[in-house]
mmCIF file of C-alpha atoms in Angstrom:
data_model
loop_
_atom_site.group_PDB
_atom_site.id
_atom_site.type_symbol
_atom_site.label_atom_id
_atom_site.label_comp_id
_atom_site.label_asym_id
_atom_site.label_seq_id
_atom_site.Cartn_x
_atom_site.Cartn_y
_atom_site.Cartn_z
ATOM 1 C CA UNK A 38 86.594 73.657 1.666
ATOM 2 C CA UNK A 39 89.101 71.007 0.207
ATOM 3 C CA UNK A 40 88.403 67.944 -1.409
ATOM 4 C CA UNK A 41 89.915 65.781 1.565
ATOM 5 C CA UNK A 42 87.992 67.719 4.093
ATOM 6 C CA UNK A 43 84.830 66.911 2.048
ATOM 7 C CA UNK A 44 85.765 63.259 1.647
ATOM 8 C CA UNK A 45 86.451 63.192 5.417
ATOM 9 C CA UNK A 46 82.876 64.874 6.341
ATOM 10 C CA UNK A 47 81.366 62.403 4.187
ATOM 11 C CA UNK A 48 83.239 59.525 5.536
ATOM 12 C CA UNK A 49 82.377 60.655 9.072
ATOM 13 C CA UNK A 50 78.712 60.905 8.252
ATOM 14 C CA UNK A 51 78.570 57.587 6.618
ATOM 15 C CA UNK A 52 80.305 56.068 10.019
ATOM 16 C CA UNK A 53 77.780 57.773 12.179
ATOM 17 C CA UNK A 54 74.818 56.448 10.185
ATOM 18 C CA UNK A 55 76.284 52.786 10.161
ATOM 19 C CA UNK A 56 76.684 52.874 13.926
ATOM 20 C CA UNK A 57 73.292 54.256 14.247
ATOM 21 C CA UNK A 58 72.025 51.470 12.135
ATOM 22 C CA UNK A 59 73.972 48.952 13.988
ATOM 23 C CA UNK A 60 72.573 50.264 17.462
ATOM 24 C CA UNK A 61 68.814 50.114 16.235
ATOM 25 C CA UNK A 62 69.260 46.212 15.308
ATOM 26 C CA UNK A 63 70.815 45.587 18.517
ATOM 27 C CA UNK A 64 68.207 47.343 20.456
ATOM 28 C CA UNK A 65 65.583 45.149 18.470
ATOM 29 C CA UNK A 66 67.400 41.825 19.223
ATOM 30 C CA UNK A 67 67.603 42.804 22.958
ATOM 31 C CA UNK A 68 63.914 43.706 22.939
ATOM 32 C CA UNK A 69 63.186 40.324 21.192
ATOM 33 C CA UNK A 70 65.321 38.200 23.652
ATOM 34 C CA UNK A 71 63.945 39.934 26.870
ATOM 35 C CA UNK A 72 60.166 39.297 25.538
ATOM 36 C CA UNK A 73 60.869 35.612 24.844
ATOM 37 C CA UNK A 74 60.895 34.732 28.641
ATOM 38 C CA UNK A 75 57.993 36.660 29.338
ATOM 39 C CA UNK A 76 55.794 35.008 26.638
ATOM 40 C CA UNK A 77 57.022 31.827 28.144
ATOM 41 C CA UNK A 78 56.230 32.721 31.542
ATOM 42 C CA UNK A 79 52.746 33.842 30.463
ATOM 43 C CA UNK A 80 52.087 30.573 28.793
ATOM 44 C CA UNK A 81 53.201 28.542 31.769
ATOM 45 C CA UNK A 82 51.039 30.774 34.125
ATOM 46 C CA UNK A 83 48.258 29.868 31.495
ATOM 47 C CA UNK A 84 48.732 26.245 31.666
ATOM 48 C CA UNK A 85 48.947 26.556 35.423
ATOM 49 C CA UNK A 86 45.405 28.311 35.515
ATOM 50 C CA UNK A 87 44.122 25.626 33.344
ATOM 51 C CA UNK A 88 45.137 22.879 35.801
ATOM 52 C CA UNK A 89 43.034 24.620 38.475
ATOM 53 C CA UNK A 90 39.642 24.005 36.350
ATOM 54 C CA UNK A 91 37.778 21.165 38.164
ATOM 55 C CA UNK A 92 36.063 18.530 36.146
ATOM 56 C CA UNK A 93 32.562 19.921 36.709
ATOM 57 C CA UNK A 94 33.907 23.315 35.362
ATOM 58 C CA UNK A 95 35.230 21.417 32.266
ATOM 59 C CA UNK A 96 32.066 19.686 31.714
ATOM 60 C CA UNK A 97 30.132 23.005 31.832
ATOM 61 C CA UNK A 98 28.859 22.864 35.253
ATOM 62 C CA UNK A 99 30.212 25.545 37.569
ATOM 63 C CA UNK A 100 29.610 24.987 41.271
ATOM 64 C CA UNK A 101 30.723 27.937 43.282
ATOM 65 C CA UNK A 102 31.073 25.640 46.458
ATOM 66 C CA UNK A 103 33.626 23.559 44.560
ATOM 67 C CA UNK A 104 37.223 24.318 46.408
ATOM 68 C CA UNK A 105 38.997 23.687 42.910
ATOM 69 C CA UNK A 106 36.928 26.486 41.156
ATOM 70 C CA UNK A 107 38.892 29.787 41.013
ATOM 71 C CA UNK A 108 36.163 32.037 42.235
ATOM 72 C CA UNK A 109 37.922 35.034 40.919
ATOM 73 C CA UNK A 110 37.036 34.066 37.338
ATOM 74 C CA UNK A 111 33.375 33.692 38.305
ATOM 75 C CA UNK A 112 33.432 37.423 39.596
ATOM 76 C CA UNK A 113 35.723 39.008 36.762
ATOM 77 C CA UNK A 114 35.532 38.673 33.169
ATOM 78 C CA UNK A 115 38.172 37.164 31.251
ATOM 79 C CA UNK A 116 40.940 38.973 29.169
ATOM 80 C CA UNK A 117 39.261 37.656 25.918
ATOM 81 C CA UNK A 118 35.813 38.869 26.892
ATOM 82 C CA UNK A 119 37.031 42.276 28.026
ATOM 83 C CA UNK A 120 38.816 42.584 24.522
ATOM 84 C CA UNK A 121 35.793 41.632 22.542
ATOM 85 C CA UNK A 122 33.554 43.836 24.624
ATOM 86 C CA UNK A 123 35.863 46.810 24.341
ATOM 87 C CA UNK A 124 36.406 46.308 20.455
ATOM 88 C CA UNK A 125 32.765 46.233 19.964
ATOM 89 C CA UNK A 126 32.379 49.335 21.937
ATOM 90 C CA UNK A 127 34.992 51.198 19.857
ATOM 91 C CA UNK A 128 33.636 49.984 16.746
ATOM 92 C CA UNK A 129 30.268 51.137 17.357
ATOM 93 C CA UNK A 130 31.354 54.419 18.744
ATOM 94 C CA UNK A 131 32.351 57.234 16.344
ATOM 95 C CA UNK A 132 32.872 60.627 17.800
ATOM 96 C CA UNK A 133 31.763 63.581 15.595
ATOM 97 C CA UNK A 134 31.460 67.569 15.854
ATOM 98 C CA UNK A 135 28.505 69.289 16.369
ATOM 99 C CA UNK A 136 29.205 71.740 14.087
ATOM 100 C CA UNK A 137 32.110 72.986 11.743
ATOM 101 C CA UNK A 138 33.143 76.145 10.229
ATOM 102 C CA UNK A 139 35.374 76.268 6.722
ATOM 103 C CA UNK A 140 37.147 79.043 5.356
ATOM 104 C CA UNK A 141 39.405 78.979 2.412
ATOM 105 C CA UNK A 142 40.397 79.508 -1.346
ATOM 106 C CA UNK A 143 37.724 79.027 -4.144
ATOM 107 C CA UNK A 144 38.075 78.618 -8.022
ATOM 108 C CA UNK A 145 35.613 78.115 -10.713
ATOM 109 C CA UNK A 146 36.016 77.429 -14.524
ATOM 110 C CA UNK A 147 32.995 78.670 -16.080
ATOM 111 C CA UNK A 148 33.010 80.589 -19.360
ATOM 112 C CA UNK A 149 35.287 82.963 -17.597
ATOM 113 C CA UNK A 150 37.323 81.459 -14.736
ATOM 114 C CA UNK A 151 37.329 83.212 -11.534
ATOM 115 C CA UNK A 152 39.508 82.737 -8.252
ATOM 116 C CA UNK A 153 38.363 84.118 -4.846
ATOM 117 C CA UNK A 154 37.581 82.848 -1.370
ATOM 118 C CA UNK A 155 34.683 81.381 0.584
ATOM 119 C CA UNK A 156 33.625 80.343 3.743
ATOM 120 C CA UNK A 157 30.816 77.979 5.114
ATOM 121 C CA UNK A 158 29.503 76.038 8.318
ATOM 122 C CA UNK A 159 27.514 72.928 8.949
ATOM 123 C CA UNK A 160 25.436 71.529 11.863
ATOM 124 C CA UNK A 161 25.556 67.998 12.248
ATOM 125 C CA UNK A 162 22.229 66.366 13.278
ATOM 126 C CA UNK A 163 23.418 62.817 13.456
ATOM 127 C CA UNK A 164 26.606 61.166 12.697
ATOM 128 C CA UNK A 165 26.063 60.909 8.917
ATOM 129 C CA UNK A 166 23.523 63.743 8.326
ATOM 130 C CA UNK A 167 23.828 67.397 8.486
ATOM 131 C CA UNK A 168 22.617 70.933 7.528
ATOM 132 C CA UNK A 169 25.229 73.173 5.406
ATOM 133 C CA UNK A 170 25.443 76.691 4.327
ATOM 134 C CA UNK A 171 28.125 77.867 1.733
ATOM 135 C CA UNK A 172 29.419 81.374 0.308
ATOM 136 C CA UNK A 173 32.063 81.926 -2.473
ATOM 137 C CA UNK A 174 33.350 85.053 -4.058
ATOM 138 C CA UNK A 175 34.989 84.929 -7.432
ATOM 139 C CA UNK A 176 36.927 87.842 -9.245
ATOM 140 C CA UNK A 177 36.416 87.067 -12.936
ATOM 141 C CA UNK A 178 38.692 89.898 -14.062
ATOM 142 C CA UNK A 179 38.202 93.011 -15.851
ATOM 143 C CA UNK A 180 35.580 93.797 -18.566
ATOM 144 C CA UNK A 181 33.142 96.160 -20.120
ATOM 145 C CA UNK A 182 30.070 97.603 -18.186
ATOM 146 C CA UNK A 183 27.026 99.260 -19.857
ATOM 147 C CA UNK A 184 26.353 102.917 -18.662
ATOM 148 C CA UNK A 185 22.656 103.188 -17.210
ATOM 149 C CA UNK A 186 20.021 102.987 -20.115
ATOM 150 C CA UNK A 187 22.276 101.223 -22.845
ATOM 151 C CA UNK A 188 22.005 97.342 -24.015
ATOM 152 C CA UNK A 189 19.992 95.946 -21.167
ATOM 153 C CA UNK A 190 20.506 92.241 -20.427
ATOM 154 C CA UNK A 191 23.335 91.645 -22.532
ATOM 155 C CA UNK A 192 26.885 90.453 -21.156
ATOM 156 C CA UNK A 193 29.778 91.580 -23.038
ATOM 157 C CA UNK A 194 33.410 90.230 -22.787
ATOM 158 C CA UNK A 195 36.289 92.007 -24.523
ATOM 159 C CA UNK A 196 39.883 92.378 -23.887
ATOM 160 C CA UNK A 197 40.687 95.115 -21.300
ATOM 161 C CA UNK A 198 40.172 98.623 -22.733
ATOM 162 C CA UNK A 199 40.581 102.198 -21.388
ATOM 163 C CA UNK A 200 37.908 103.229 -19.199
ATOM 164 C CA UNK A 201 36.117 104.628 -22.193
ATOM 165 C CA UNK A 202 36.253 103.266 -25.475
ATOM 166 C CA UNK A 203 36.021 105.595 -28.594
ATOM 167 C CA UNK A 204 34.084 102.706 -30.472
ATOM 168 C CA UNK A 205 31.603 101.920 -27.658
ATOM 169 C CA UNK A 206 31.294 105.091 -25.792
ATOM 170 C CA UNK A 207 28.307 103.726 -23.765
ATOM 171 C CA UNK A 208 30.433 101.144 -21.866
ATOM 172 C CA UNK A 209 33.307 101.387 -19.341
ATOM 173 C CA UNK A 210 35.776 99.027 -18.170
ATOM 174 C CA UNK A 211 35.199 97.675 -14.528
ATOM 175 C CA UNK A 212 36.032 94.833 -12.324
ATOM 176 C CA UNK A 213 33.522 91.787 -12.847
ATOM 177 C CA UNK A 214 32.677 89.772 -10.004
ATOM 178 C CA UNK A 215 30.331 86.439 -8.958
ATOM 179 C CA UNK A 216 28.944 85.442 -5.734
ATOM 180 C CA UNK A 217 27.341 82.161 -4.880
ATOM 181 C CA UNK A 218 25.426 81.419 -1.776
ATOM 182 C CA UNK A 219 23.350 77.981 -1.268
ATOM 183 C CA UNK A 220 22.346 75.845 1.606
ATOM 184 C CA UNK A 221 21.061 72.264 1.826
ATOM 185 C CA UNK A 222 21.646 68.779 3.259
ATOM 186 C CA UNK A 223 25.037 66.940 3.859
ATOM 187 C CA UNK A 224 25.673 63.214 4.038
ATOM 188 C CA UNK A 225 28.779 62.349 5.591
ATOM 189 C CA UNK A 226 30.908 58.668 5.850
ATOM 190 C CA UNK A 227 33.267 59.227 8.880
ATOM 191 C CA UNK A 228 36.515 57.467 9.462
ATOM 192 C CA UNK A 229 39.280 58.496 11.998
ATOM 193 C CA UNK A 230 41.669 60.091 9.603
ATOM 194 C CA UNK A 231 39.357 61.283 6.787
ATOM 195 C CA UNK A 232 35.527 62.272 6.615
ATOM 196 C CA UNK A 233 34.098 61.868 3.120
ATOM 197 C CA UNK A 234 30.782 63.764 2.211
ATOM 198 C CA UNK A 235 28.278 64.638 -0.612
ATOM 199 C CA UNK A 236 25.833 67.598 -0.572
ATOM 200 C CA UNK A 237 23.106 69.162 -2.679
ATOM 201 C CA UNK A 238 22.793 72.865 -2.049
ATOM 202 C CA UNK A 239 20.209 75.277 -3.457
ATOM 203 C CA UNK A 240 20.453 79.004 -3.397
ATOM 204 C CA UNK A 241 21.264 81.864 -5.978
ATOM 205 C CA UNK A 242 24.287 83.177 -7.813
ATOM 206 C CA UNK A 243 24.969 87.051 -8.625
ATOM 207 C CA UNK A 244 27.072 87.891 -11.725
ATOM 208 C CA UNK A 245 28.288 91.492 -11.564
ATOM 209 C CA UNK A 246 29.710 91.847 -15.045
ATOM 210 C CA UNK A 247 28.019 94.103 -17.952
ATOM 211 C CA UNK A 248 25.157 94.461 -15.469
ATOM 212 C CA UNK A 249 24.236 92.934 -11.972
ATOM 213 C CA UNK A 250 22.126 89.800 -12.243
ATOM 214 C CA UNK A 251 20.996 87.254 -9.654
ATOM 215 C CA UNK A 252 19.219 84.139 -10.389
ATOM 216 C CA UNK A 253 18.499 80.843 -8.803
ATOM 217 C CA UNK A 254 21.441 78.257 -8.828
ATOM 218 C CA UNK A 255 22.457 74.966 -7.318
ATOM 219 C CA UNK A 256 25.533 73.161 -6.318
ATOM 220 C CA UNK A 257 26.027 69.412 -6.262
ATOM 221 C CA UNK A 258 29.166 67.290 -5.437
ATOM 222 C CA UNK A 259 31.403 66.242 -2.488
ATOM 223 C CA UNK A 260 34.717 66.157 -0.892
ATOM 224 C CA UNK A 261 36.930 64.993 1.929
ATOM 225 C CA UNK A 262 38.114 66.485 5.307
ATOM 226 C CA UNK A 263 41.736 65.225 6.168
ATOM 227 C CA UNK A 264 42.264 65.251 9.977
ATOM 228 C CA UNK A 265 44.960 67.208 11.229
ATOM 229 C CA UNK A 266 44.186 67.477 14.946
ATOM 230 C CA UNK A 267 41.140 66.775 17.016
ATOM 231 C CA UNK A 268 39.723 70.280 16.077
ATOM 232 C CA UNK A 269 41.260 70.969 12.880
ATOM 233 C CA UNK A 270 40.830 69.367 9.436
ATOM 234 C CA UNK A 271 41.829 70.264 5.724
ATOM 235 C CA UNK A 272 39.139 70.240 3.416
ATOM 236 C CA UNK A 273 39.078 69.453 -0.624
ATOM 237 C CA UNK A 274 35.816 70.101 -2.054
ATOM 238 C CA UNK A 275 34.532 69.825 -5.750
ATOM 239 C CA UNK A 276 31.079 70.729 -7.016
ATOM 240 C CA UNK A 277 29.139 71.681 -10.346
ATOM 241 C CA UNK A 278 27.744 75.046 -9.940
ATOM 242 C CA UNK A 279 24.686 75.203 -12.031
ATOM 243 C CA UNK A 280 23.558 78.789 -12.997
ATOM 244 C CA UNK A 281 20.280 79.988 -14.809
ATOM 245 C CA UNK A 282 20.573 83.413 -16.673
ATOM 246 C CA UNK A 283 18.151 83.699 -19.458
ATOM 247 C CA UNK A 284 19.364 85.657 -22.331
ATOM 248 C CA UNK A 285 22.910 85.232 -21.257
ATOM 249 C CA UNK A 286 25.233 86.091 -24.173
ATOM 250 C CA UNK A 287 28.920 85.958 -24.479
ATOM 251 C CA UNK A 288 30.140 87.447 -27.927
ATOM 252 C CA UNK A 289 33.118 85.206 -27.854
ATOM 253 C CA UNK A 290 31.038 81.934 -27.340
ATOM 254 C CA UNK A 291 27.498 82.925 -28.663
ATOM 255 C CA UNK A 292 24.099 82.631 -27.032
ATOM 256 C CA UNK A 293 23.170 79.739 -25.062
ATOM 257 C CA UNK A 294 19.987 78.432 -23.179
ATOM 258 C CA UNK A 295 20.960 80.106 -19.877
ATOM 259 C CA UNK A 296 21.815 77.160 -18.048
ATOM 260 C CA UNK A 297 25.623 77.342 -17.244
ATOM 261 C CA UNK A 298 27.764 74.540 -15.570
ATOM 262 C CA UNK A 299 30.910 75.701 -13.681
ATOM 263 C CA UNK A 300 33.236 73.346 -11.940
ATOM 264 C CA UNK A 301 34.272 74.644 -8.508
ATOM 265 C CA UNK A 302 36.800 73.856 -6.195
ATOM 266 C CA UNK A 303 37.142 74.723 -2.744
ATOM 267 C CA UNK A 304 39.991 74.126 -0.190
ATOM 268 C CA UNK A 305 40.840 75.392 3.223
ATOM 269 C CA UNK A 306 40.773 74.810 6.943
ATOM 270 C CA UNK A 307 38.137 73.211 8.894
ATOM 271 C CA UNK A 308 37.346 74.150 12.375
ATOM 272 C CA UNK A 309 35.431 71.491 14.402
ATOM 273 C CA UNK A 310 33.114 72.565 17.200
ATOM 274 C CA UNK A 311 31.956 70.361 20.121
ATOM 275 C CA UNK A 312 32.059 66.641 20.072
ATOM 276 C CA UNK A 313 31.320 63.469 22.073
ATOM 277 C CA UNK A 314 27.696 63.721 21.378
#
């Protein structure tokens, strides 16, 4: 395409956008002009209705037998009262699902970071209180595993080695994984576009590395659900996984007391079940 054609195409597009903007401005002007007589007519009608109010009604005494009294106003609520009542109802009513299911990606950054997946579910007892259960799987990479009968209770981390190491013949290289499962209460604050929550979950964690161990663990933190549709939301959750493995040893970091804090991030799709309770 030559430079002249490119310039002509650019000018044509510029002209089309200019005409579109001009049309938008004209539509707004026409709309404002059309709405002005309607507003004036509404104000005139309101003044006419005020003129029908009897002196007794102005003084606060309403007599249904008074011919000047507009009986329709005695039977029907005014527009202002309807707006106030409907606004109060909308403000006091918040719809929330009976339950929700989450499925997505999980990450944790402990001594050895891991990536994986997770799923969970919750049942809402009230608008703000629910019971939640959560499961996560993390792949920690490859490392060394002790053959049965050698060095029990010690976790060793080395760079990847062949399946059998000539220096340490009692260990083999294998996949190393972590599983976290916990349940507990969840407190939520609901708005229409976003639901914020915090939770404290108790359960256990299994670390399948140099040898397989399962110990008590807890998760605490919170997150937010961003509404996509009436039945779908996107969740971002950040928690601290506290694990307790007595005698845990990492040869790169040295021995610790057994308590380990891992930052965990979950994100994924939330499916909401039920509603209008």
